[in-house]
Coordinates of C-alpha atoms in Angstrom, one line a residue:
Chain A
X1 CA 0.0 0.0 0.0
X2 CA 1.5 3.2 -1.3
X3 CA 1.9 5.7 1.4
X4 CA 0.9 9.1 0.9
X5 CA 3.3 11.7 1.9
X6 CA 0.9 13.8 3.7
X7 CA 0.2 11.1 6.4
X8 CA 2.2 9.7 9.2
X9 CA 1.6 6.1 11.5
X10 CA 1.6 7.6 14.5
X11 CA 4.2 5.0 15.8
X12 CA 6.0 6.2 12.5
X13 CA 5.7 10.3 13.8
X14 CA 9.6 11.8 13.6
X15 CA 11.0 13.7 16.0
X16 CA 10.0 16.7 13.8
X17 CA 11.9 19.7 14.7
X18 CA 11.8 21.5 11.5
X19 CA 8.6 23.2 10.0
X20 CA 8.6 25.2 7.2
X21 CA 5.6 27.4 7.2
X22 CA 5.0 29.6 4.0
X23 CA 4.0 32.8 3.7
X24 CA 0.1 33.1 4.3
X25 CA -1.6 33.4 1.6
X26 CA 0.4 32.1 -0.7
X27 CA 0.8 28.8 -2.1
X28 CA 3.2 26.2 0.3
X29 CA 6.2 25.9 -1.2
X30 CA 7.1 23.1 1.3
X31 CA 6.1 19.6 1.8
X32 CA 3.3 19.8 4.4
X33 CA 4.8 17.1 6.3
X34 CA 7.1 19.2 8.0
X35 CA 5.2 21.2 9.9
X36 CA 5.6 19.9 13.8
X37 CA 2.8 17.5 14.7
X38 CA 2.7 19.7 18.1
X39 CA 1.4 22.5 16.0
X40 CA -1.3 20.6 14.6
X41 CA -2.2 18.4 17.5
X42 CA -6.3 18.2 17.1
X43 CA -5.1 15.8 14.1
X44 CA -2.7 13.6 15.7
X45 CA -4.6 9.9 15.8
X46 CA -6.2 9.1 18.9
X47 CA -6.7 5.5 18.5
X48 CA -3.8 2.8 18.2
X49 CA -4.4 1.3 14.6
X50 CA -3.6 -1.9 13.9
X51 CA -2.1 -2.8 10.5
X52 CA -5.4 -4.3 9.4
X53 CA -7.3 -1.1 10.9
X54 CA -5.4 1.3 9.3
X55 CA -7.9 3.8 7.1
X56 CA -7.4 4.3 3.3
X57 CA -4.9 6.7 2.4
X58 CA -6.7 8.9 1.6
X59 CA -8.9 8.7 5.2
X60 CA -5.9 11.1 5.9
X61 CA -6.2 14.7 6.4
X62 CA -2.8 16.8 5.1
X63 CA -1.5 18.5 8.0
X64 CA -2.7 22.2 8.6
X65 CA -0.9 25.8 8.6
X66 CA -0.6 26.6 12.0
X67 CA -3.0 28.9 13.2
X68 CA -1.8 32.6 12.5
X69 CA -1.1 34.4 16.1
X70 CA -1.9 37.9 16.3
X71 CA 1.5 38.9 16.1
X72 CA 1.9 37.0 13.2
X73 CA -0.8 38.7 11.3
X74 CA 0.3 42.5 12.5
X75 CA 3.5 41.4 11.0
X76 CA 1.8 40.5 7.4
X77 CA 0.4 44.0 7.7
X78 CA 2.2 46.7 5.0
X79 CA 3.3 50.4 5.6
X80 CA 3.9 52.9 3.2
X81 CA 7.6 53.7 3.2
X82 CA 9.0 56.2 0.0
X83 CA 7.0 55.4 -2.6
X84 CA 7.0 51.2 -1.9
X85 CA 5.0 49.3 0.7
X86 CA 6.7 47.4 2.8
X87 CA 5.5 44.6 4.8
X88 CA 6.4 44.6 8.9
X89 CA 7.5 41.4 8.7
X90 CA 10.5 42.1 5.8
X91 CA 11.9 45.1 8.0
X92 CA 11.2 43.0 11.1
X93 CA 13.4 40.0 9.6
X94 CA 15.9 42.5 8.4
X95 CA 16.9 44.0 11.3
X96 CA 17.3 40.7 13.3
X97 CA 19.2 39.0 10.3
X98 CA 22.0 41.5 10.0
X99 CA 23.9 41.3 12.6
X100 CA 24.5 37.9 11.4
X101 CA 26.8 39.5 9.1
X102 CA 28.6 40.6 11.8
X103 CA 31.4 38.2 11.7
X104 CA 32.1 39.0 8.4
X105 CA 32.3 42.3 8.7
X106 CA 35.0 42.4 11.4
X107 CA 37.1 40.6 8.9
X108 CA 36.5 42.6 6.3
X109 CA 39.6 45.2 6.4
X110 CA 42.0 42.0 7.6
X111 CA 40.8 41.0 4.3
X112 CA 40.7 44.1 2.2
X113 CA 44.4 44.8 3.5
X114 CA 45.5 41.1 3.3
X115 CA 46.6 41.8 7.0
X116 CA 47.6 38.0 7.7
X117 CA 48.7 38.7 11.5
X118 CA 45.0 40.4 12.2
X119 CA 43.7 36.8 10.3
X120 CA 46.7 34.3 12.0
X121 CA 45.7 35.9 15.6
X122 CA 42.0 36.6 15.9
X123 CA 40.1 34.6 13.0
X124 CA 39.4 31.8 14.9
X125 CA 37.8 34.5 17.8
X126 CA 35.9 36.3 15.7
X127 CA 34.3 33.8 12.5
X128 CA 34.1 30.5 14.4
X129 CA 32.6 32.4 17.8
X130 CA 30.5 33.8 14.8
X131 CA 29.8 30.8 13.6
X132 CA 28.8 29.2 17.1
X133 CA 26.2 32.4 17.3
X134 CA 24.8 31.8 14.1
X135 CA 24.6 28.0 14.9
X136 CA 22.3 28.9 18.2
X137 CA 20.3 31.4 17.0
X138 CA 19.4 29.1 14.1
X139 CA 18.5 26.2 16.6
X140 CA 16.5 28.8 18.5
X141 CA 14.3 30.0 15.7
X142 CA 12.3 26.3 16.5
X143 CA 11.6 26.5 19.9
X144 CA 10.4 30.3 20.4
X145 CA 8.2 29.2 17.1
X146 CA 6.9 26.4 19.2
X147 CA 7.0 28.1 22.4
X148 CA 4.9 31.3 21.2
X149 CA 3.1 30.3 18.5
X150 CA 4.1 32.7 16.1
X151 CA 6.1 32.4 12.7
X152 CA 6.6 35.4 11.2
X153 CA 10.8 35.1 12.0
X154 CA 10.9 31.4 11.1
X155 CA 12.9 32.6 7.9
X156 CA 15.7 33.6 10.1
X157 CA 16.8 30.4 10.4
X158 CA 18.4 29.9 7.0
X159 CA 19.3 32.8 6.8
X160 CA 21.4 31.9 10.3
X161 CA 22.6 29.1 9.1
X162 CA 24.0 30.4 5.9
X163 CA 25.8 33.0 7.7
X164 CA 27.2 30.0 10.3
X165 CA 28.2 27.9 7.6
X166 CA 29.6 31.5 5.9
X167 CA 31.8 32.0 8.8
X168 CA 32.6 28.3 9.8
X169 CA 34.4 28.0 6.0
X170 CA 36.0 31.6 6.5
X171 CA 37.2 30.8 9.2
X172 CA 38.9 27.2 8.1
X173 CA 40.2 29.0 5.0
X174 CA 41.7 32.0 6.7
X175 CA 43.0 29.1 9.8
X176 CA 44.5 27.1 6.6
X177 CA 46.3 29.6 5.1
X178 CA 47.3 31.6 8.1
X179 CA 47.9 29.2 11.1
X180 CA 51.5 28.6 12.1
X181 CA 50.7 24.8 12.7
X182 CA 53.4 22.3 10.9
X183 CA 52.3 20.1 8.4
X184 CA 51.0 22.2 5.9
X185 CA 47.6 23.5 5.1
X186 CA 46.0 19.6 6.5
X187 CA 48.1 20.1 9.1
X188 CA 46.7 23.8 9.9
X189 CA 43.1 22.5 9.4
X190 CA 43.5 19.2 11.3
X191 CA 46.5 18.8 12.9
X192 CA 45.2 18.7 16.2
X193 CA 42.1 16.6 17.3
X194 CA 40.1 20.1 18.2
X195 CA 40.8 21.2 15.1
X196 CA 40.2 17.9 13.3
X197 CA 36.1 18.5 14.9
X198 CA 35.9 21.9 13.3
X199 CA 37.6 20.4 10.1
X200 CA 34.7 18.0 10.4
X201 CA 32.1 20.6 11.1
X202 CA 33.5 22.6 8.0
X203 CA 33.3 19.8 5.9
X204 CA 29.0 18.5 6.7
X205 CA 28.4 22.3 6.4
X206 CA 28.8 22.6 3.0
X207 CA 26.5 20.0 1.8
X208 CA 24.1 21.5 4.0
X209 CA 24.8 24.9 2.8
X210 CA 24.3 23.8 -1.1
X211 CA 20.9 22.5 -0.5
X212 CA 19.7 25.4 1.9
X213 CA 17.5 26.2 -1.2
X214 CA 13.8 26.1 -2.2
X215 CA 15.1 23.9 -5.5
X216 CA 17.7 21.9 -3.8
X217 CA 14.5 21.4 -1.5
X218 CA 12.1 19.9 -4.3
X219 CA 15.1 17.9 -5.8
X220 CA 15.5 15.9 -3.0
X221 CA 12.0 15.6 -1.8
X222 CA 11.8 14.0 1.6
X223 CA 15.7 13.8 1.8
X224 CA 16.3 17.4 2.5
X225 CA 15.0 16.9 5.8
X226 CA 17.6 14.4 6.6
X227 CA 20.0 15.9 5.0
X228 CA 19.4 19.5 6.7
X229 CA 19.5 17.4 10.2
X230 CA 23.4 17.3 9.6
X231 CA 23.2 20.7 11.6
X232 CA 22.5 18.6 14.9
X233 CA 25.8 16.8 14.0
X234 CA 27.6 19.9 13.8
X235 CA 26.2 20.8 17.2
X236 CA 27.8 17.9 18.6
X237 CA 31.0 18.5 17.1
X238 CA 31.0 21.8 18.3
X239 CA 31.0 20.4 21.9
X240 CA 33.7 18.3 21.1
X241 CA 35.7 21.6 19.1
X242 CA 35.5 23.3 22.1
X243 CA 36.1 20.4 24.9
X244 CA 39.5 20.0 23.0
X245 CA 40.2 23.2 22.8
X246 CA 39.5 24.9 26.6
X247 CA 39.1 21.9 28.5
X248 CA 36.6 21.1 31.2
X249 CA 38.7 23.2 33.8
X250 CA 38.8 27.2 34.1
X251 CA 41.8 29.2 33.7
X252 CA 43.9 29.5 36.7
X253 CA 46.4 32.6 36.2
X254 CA 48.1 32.3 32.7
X255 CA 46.8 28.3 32.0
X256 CA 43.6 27.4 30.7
X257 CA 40.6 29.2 29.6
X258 CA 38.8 31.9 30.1
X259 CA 40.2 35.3 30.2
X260 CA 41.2 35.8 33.9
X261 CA 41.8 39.4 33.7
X262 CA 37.9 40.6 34.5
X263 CA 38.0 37.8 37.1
X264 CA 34.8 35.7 35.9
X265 CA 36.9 32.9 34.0
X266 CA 33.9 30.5 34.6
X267 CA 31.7 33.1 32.3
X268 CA 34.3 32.8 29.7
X269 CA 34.9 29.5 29.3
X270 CA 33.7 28.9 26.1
X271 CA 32.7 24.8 26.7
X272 CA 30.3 26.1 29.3
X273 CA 29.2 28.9 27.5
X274 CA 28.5 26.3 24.9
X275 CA 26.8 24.1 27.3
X276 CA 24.3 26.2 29.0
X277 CA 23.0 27.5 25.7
X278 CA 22.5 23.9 24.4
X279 CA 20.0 23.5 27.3
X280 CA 18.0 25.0 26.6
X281 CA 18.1 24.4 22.7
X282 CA 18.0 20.7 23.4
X283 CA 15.7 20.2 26.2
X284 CA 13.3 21.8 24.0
X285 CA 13.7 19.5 21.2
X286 CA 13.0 16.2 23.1
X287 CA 9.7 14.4 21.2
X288 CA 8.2 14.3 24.9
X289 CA 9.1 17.5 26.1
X290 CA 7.3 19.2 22.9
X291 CA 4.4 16.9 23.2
X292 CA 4.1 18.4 27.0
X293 CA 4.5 21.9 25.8
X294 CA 1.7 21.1 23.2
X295 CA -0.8 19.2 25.5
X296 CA -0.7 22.5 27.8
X297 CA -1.4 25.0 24.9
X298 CA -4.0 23.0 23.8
X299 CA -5.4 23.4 27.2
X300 CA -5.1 26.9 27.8
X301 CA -2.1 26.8 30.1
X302 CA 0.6 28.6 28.3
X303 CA 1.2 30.5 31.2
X304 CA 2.5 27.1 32.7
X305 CA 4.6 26.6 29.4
X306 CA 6.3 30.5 29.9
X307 CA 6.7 29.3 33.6
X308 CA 8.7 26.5 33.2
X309 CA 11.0 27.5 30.5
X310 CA 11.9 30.9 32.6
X311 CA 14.7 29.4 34.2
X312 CA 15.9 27.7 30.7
X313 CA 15.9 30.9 29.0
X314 CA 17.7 32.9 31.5
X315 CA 20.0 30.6 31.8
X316 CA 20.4 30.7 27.7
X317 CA 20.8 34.3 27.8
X318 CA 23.0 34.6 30.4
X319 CA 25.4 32.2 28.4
X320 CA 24.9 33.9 25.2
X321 CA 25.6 37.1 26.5
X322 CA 29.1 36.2 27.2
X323 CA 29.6 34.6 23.4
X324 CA 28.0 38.1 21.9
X325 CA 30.6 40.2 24.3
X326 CA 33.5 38.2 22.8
X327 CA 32.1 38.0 19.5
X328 CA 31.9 42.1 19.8
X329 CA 35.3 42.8 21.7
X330 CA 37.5 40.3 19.1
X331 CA 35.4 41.6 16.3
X332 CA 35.8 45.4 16.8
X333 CA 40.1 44.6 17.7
X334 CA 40.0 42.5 14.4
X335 CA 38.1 45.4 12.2
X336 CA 40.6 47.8 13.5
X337 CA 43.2 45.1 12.6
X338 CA 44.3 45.4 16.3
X339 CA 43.5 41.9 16.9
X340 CA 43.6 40.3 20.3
X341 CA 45.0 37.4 21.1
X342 CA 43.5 36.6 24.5
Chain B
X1 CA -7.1 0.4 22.3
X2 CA -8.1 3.2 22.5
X3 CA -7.9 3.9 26.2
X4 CA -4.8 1.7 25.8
X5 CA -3.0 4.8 23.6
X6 CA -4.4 7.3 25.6
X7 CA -2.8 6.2 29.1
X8 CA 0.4 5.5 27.0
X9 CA 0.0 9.3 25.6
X10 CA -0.8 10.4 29.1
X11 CA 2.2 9.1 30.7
X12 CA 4.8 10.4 27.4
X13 CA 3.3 13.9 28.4
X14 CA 3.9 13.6 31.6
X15 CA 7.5 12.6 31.4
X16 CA 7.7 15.3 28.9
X17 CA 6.5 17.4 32.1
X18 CA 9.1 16.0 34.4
X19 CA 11.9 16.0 32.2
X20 CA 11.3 20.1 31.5
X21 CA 10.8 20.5 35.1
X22 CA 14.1 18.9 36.1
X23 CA 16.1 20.3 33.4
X24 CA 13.9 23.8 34.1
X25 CA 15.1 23.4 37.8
X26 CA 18.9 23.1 36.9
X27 CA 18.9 25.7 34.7
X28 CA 17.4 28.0 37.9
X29 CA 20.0 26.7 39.9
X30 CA 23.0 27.4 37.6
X31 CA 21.3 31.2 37.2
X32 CA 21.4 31.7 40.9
X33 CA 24.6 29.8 40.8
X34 CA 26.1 32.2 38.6
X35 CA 24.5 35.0 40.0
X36 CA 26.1 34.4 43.3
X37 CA 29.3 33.9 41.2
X38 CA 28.9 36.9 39.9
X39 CA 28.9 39.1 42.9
X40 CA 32.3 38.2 43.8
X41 CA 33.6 39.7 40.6
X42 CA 35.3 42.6 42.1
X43 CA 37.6 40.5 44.6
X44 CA 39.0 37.6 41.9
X45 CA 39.2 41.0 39.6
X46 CA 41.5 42.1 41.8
X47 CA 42.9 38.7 42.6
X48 CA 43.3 38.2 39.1
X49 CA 45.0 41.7 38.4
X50 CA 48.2 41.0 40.9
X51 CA 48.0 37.2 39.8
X52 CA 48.6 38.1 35.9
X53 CA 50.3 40.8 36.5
X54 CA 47.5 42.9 34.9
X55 CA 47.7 46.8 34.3
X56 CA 44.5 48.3 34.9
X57 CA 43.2 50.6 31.6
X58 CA 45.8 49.3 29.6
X59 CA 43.8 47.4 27.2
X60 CA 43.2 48.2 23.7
X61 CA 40.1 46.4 23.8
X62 CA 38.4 48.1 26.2
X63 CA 38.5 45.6 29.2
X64 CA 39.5 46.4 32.4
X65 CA 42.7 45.2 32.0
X66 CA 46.2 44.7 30.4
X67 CA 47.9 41.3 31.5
X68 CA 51.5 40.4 31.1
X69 CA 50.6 38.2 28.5
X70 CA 48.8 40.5 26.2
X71 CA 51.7 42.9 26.5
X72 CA 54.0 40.1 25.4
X73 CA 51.9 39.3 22.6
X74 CA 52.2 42.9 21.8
X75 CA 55.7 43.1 21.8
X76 CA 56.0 40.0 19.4
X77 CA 54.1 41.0 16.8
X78 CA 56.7 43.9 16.5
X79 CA 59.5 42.1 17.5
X80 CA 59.2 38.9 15.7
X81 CA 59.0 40.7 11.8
X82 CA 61.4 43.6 12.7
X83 CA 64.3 40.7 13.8
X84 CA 63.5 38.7 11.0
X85 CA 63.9 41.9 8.4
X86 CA 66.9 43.0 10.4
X87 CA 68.4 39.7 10.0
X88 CA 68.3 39.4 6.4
X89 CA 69.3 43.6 5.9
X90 CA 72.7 42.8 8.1
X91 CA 73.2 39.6 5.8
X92 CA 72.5 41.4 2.5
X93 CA 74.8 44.2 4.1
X94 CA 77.8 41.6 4.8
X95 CA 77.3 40.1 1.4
X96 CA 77.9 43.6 -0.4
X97 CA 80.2 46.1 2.0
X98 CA 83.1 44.8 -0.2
X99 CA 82.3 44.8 -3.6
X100 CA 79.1 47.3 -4.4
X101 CA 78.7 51.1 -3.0
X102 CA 75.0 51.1 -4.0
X103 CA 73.6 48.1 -2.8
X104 CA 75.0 48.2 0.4
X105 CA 73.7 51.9 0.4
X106 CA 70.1 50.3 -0.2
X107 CA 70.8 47.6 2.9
X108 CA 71.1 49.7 5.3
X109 CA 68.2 52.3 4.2
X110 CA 66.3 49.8 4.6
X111 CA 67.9 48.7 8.0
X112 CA 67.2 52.0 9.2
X113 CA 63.6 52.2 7.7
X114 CA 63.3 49.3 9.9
X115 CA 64.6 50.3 12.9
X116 CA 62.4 53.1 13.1
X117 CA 59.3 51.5 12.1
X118 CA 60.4 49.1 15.5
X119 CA 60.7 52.3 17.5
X120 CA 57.6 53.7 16.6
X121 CA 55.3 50.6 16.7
X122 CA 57.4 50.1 20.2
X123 CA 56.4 53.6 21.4
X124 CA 52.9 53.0 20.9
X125 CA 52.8 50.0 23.5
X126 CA 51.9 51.5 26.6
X127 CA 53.6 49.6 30.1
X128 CA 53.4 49.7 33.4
X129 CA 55.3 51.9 35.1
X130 CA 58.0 49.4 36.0
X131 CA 58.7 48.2 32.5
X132 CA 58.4 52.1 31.2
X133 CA 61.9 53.0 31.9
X134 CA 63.5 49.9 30.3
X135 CA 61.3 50.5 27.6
X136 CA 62.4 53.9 26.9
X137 CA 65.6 53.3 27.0
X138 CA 65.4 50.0 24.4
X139 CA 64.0 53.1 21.9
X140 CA 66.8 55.6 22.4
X141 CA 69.4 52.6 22.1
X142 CA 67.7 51.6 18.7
X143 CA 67.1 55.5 17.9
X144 CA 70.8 56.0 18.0
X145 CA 71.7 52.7 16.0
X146 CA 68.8 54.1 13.4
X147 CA 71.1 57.3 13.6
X148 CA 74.5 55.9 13.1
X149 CA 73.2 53.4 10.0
X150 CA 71.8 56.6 8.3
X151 CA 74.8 57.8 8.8
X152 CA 76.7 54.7 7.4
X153 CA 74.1 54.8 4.4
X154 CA 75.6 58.0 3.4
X155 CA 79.3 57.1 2.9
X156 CA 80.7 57.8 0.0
X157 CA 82.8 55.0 -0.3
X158 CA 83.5 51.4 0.8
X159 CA 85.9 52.0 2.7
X160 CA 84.1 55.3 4.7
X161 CA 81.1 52.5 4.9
X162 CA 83.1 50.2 6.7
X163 CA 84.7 52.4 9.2
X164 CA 81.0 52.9 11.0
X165 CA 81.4 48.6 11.6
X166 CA 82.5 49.3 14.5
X167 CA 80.7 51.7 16.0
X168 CA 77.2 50.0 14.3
X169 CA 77.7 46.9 16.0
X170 CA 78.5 48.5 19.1
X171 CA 75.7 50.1 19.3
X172 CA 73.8 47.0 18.3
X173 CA 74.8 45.4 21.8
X174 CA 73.6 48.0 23.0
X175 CA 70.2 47.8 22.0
X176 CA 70.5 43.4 22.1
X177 CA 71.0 44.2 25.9
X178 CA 68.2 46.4 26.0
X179 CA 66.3 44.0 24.7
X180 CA 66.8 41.2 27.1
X181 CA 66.4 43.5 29.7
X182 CA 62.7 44.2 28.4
X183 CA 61.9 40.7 27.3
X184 CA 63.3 39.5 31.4
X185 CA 61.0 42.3 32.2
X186 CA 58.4 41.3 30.0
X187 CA 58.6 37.3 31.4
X188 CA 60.3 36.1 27.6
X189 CA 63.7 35.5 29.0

């Protein structure tokens, strides 16, 4: 019995993480089996089929846009800006997606001045934290979907992880060509085990990076998903990147990580920084956690929902506000090729 | 069935529900945890400051503090190129003080357009006060060694080039013990 694309087993259900809604009112561009089943929960099956009870194909309903939340629908609204309209969302969208460019940008007179000291000593500080930003803000796009309900800045996370895979390869090519490691450019790229991970994480990005598009998409049908799902690998390398590279300790005078100078070396150690941000990102994603979070907004009780993840989110911030601070000290040394090598 | 699915649904939520509690309770903890950390900032500041041997408002990126080690790292990236460049002027120089007026000439213009370039990126690292003096006197050594090559640089002959050897290299131990003063000072030595 053929399947039909639009309808799951519920034993079969994925772990879906990744929803692709399209712009309302126009016509889905993406396969409407990607929309979380949390979102649509008033059609999950009820009932345990059995094999011989299982309804026709086409019993099956396809899966629904999610609801549009208010905010979602003052975002679709236009204004009237020169002699264009503009739509809330586009300017909305633009202003969180640019600073995404960020890492980049620091670079960028390194670059224009081929200024290799500026790229040998503060690179790695500036594109890979980058990169790591990019990474988390893309994996956050999912849960605050879920979480509130709306959509509207569920582009944002292509766009984030084009600029993380952007800055992952800058910063491999400039550690290739600049590092003073022996044994070549391999040797530069993966001549020690930490960098070996972020060799790695260079390497799965760029398959996922070619197919970040709406064609790529349609060519590989119900692949892309799986393919696109390399991203959680890279997550996991990333722990291992930076286990290798700081340690599990903190720095203790002039050994280990963490710049001691300010005298918060715990906040700087990049592994925990890492690790408190992935909390949240990854409690979130668990299949029973979501299905929690769902059974509660079906019931009125997103107030409980907002409760709970408090502490998560706070804890996320408080982590990411160190990896912005870094990203925006090294960046501004590195654009005024004055790079630090703390 | 039925019923059956439901229960098993019931109890997935509900460990869904647990799961984001207990992970919602250690997040809560490690926020008060590091808020507590937090207020103790000023004392390991200061800890940290006599420990690394930090300079308070020293730092070019705007943090609180200078340490020993970015100062070093400072001092390399001037160091490290200028040596390398010296290095290869004083061999070029040694290659041609015999035979050829003009290229010699060239050598040691160059020498001296790096020695000067050392000074000034030198001048623009700022010390503490105990390393200041040694500091200052590692740019007058290599400001009068700058001097004296220009001077060599305009001989008129071989021979009137050669007669500042002396005198050159002299004043190159001068500025080699300067240096090792500043790199004991500096922790490199």
């Amino acid at each position: 019995m053929a399947r039909s694309p639009l309808g799951r087993w519920a034993d079969e259900r994925q772990p879906a993480d990744d929803y692709y809604p399209t712009s309302y009112g126009r016509q889905n561009a993406y396969p409407p089996d990607d929309y979380p089943d949390e979102l649509v929960p008033e059609q999950r099956p009820t009932v345990d089929y059995q094999p011989e009870q299982r309804p026709a194909d086409d019993d099956y309903q396809p899966k629904q846009k999610p609801a549009k939340s208010r905010v979602d629908e003052w975002m679709e609204v236009d204004f009237k800006f020169g002699g264009s309209r503009i739509k809330r969302k586009a300017v909305a969208l633009i202003l969180l997606g640019a600073p995404a460019i960020a890492p980049l940008f620091f670079m960028l007179p390194a670059l224009v001045t081929l200024n290799s000291n500026t790229f040998a000593t503060s690179v790695d500080d500036t594109l890979g934290t980058g990169a790591e930003i990019c990474l988390f803000l893309c994996l956050l796009v999912t849960p605050l979907a879920m979480i509130t309900g709306q959509h509207w800045f569920v582009p944002l996370r292509r766009w984030y992880g084009i600029m993380m895979a952007c800055s992952a390869i800058g910063d491999a090519t400039a550690a290739g060509i600049t590092d003073d490691f022996a044994g070549g450019v391999f040797g530069r790229l993966a001549g020690h085990v930490f960098e070996l991970m972020g060799f790695m994480m260079v390497l799965l990005v760029i398959p996922v990076l070619i197919t970040s598009n709406a064609w790529a998409q349609r060519k590989l049908g119900r692949y892309w998903k799986r393919l696109q799902q390399i991203t959680y690998v890279i997550w996991g390398l990333l722990a291992a990147h930076l286990v290798l590279l700081e340690g599990l300790g903190v720095q203790s005078g002039e050994n280990g990580s963490g710049f001691a100078g300010d005298g918060d070396p715990v906040f700087h150690q990049r592994f925990y920084q890492y690790s408190v941000c992935s909390l949240f990102l990854l409690t979130l994603r668990l299949p029973p956690v979501k299905r929690w979070i769902a059974a509660q907004q079906k019931e009125g009780r997103n107030w409980l929902v907002y409760l709970t993840i408090t502490p998560l989110f706070a804890l996320f911030v408080f982590g990411f506000a160190f990896i912005i601070t870094e990203e925006i000290f090294k960046g501004l040394d590195s654009f005024t090729e004055n790079p630090s090598a703390e | 069935m039925s019923a059956t699915y439901a229960r098993v649904a019931q109890d997935d939520t509900r460990a869904g529900g647990i799961i984001l509690m207990i992970a919602s309770s250690l997040a809560a903890v490690l926020v008060f945890a590091g808020l507590f950390y937090a207020m103790g900032t000023g004392a390991r500041h200061e800890a940290a400051l006599a420990a690394a041997g930090c300079e308070p408002s020293l730092s070019p990126s705007g943090l609180p503090c200078t340490t020993t080690a970015m100062l070093k790292n400072q001092y390399a990236a001037i160091l490290t190129p200028d040596s390398k460049q010296l290095a290869a002027d004083t061999a070029a120089y040694t290659a041609n003080e015999g035979k050829n007026l003009a290229v010699a000439q060239a050598v040691l213009t160059a020498e001296v357009t790096t020695e000067r370039a050392f000074d000034t990126s030198l001048a623009g690292i700022t010390f503490p006060p105990a390393i200041t003096p040694i500091a200052k006197a590692l740019f007058q050594a290599d400001q009068a060694r700058a001097n004296l090559t220009a001077q060599q640089a305009q001989s008129s002959s071989l021979t009137q080039m050669r007669s500042f050897n002396h005198r050159v290299q002299a004043a190159s131990a001068t500025v080699q013990t300067e240096l090792t003063l500043l790199g004991k000072a500096l922790g490199r030595g």
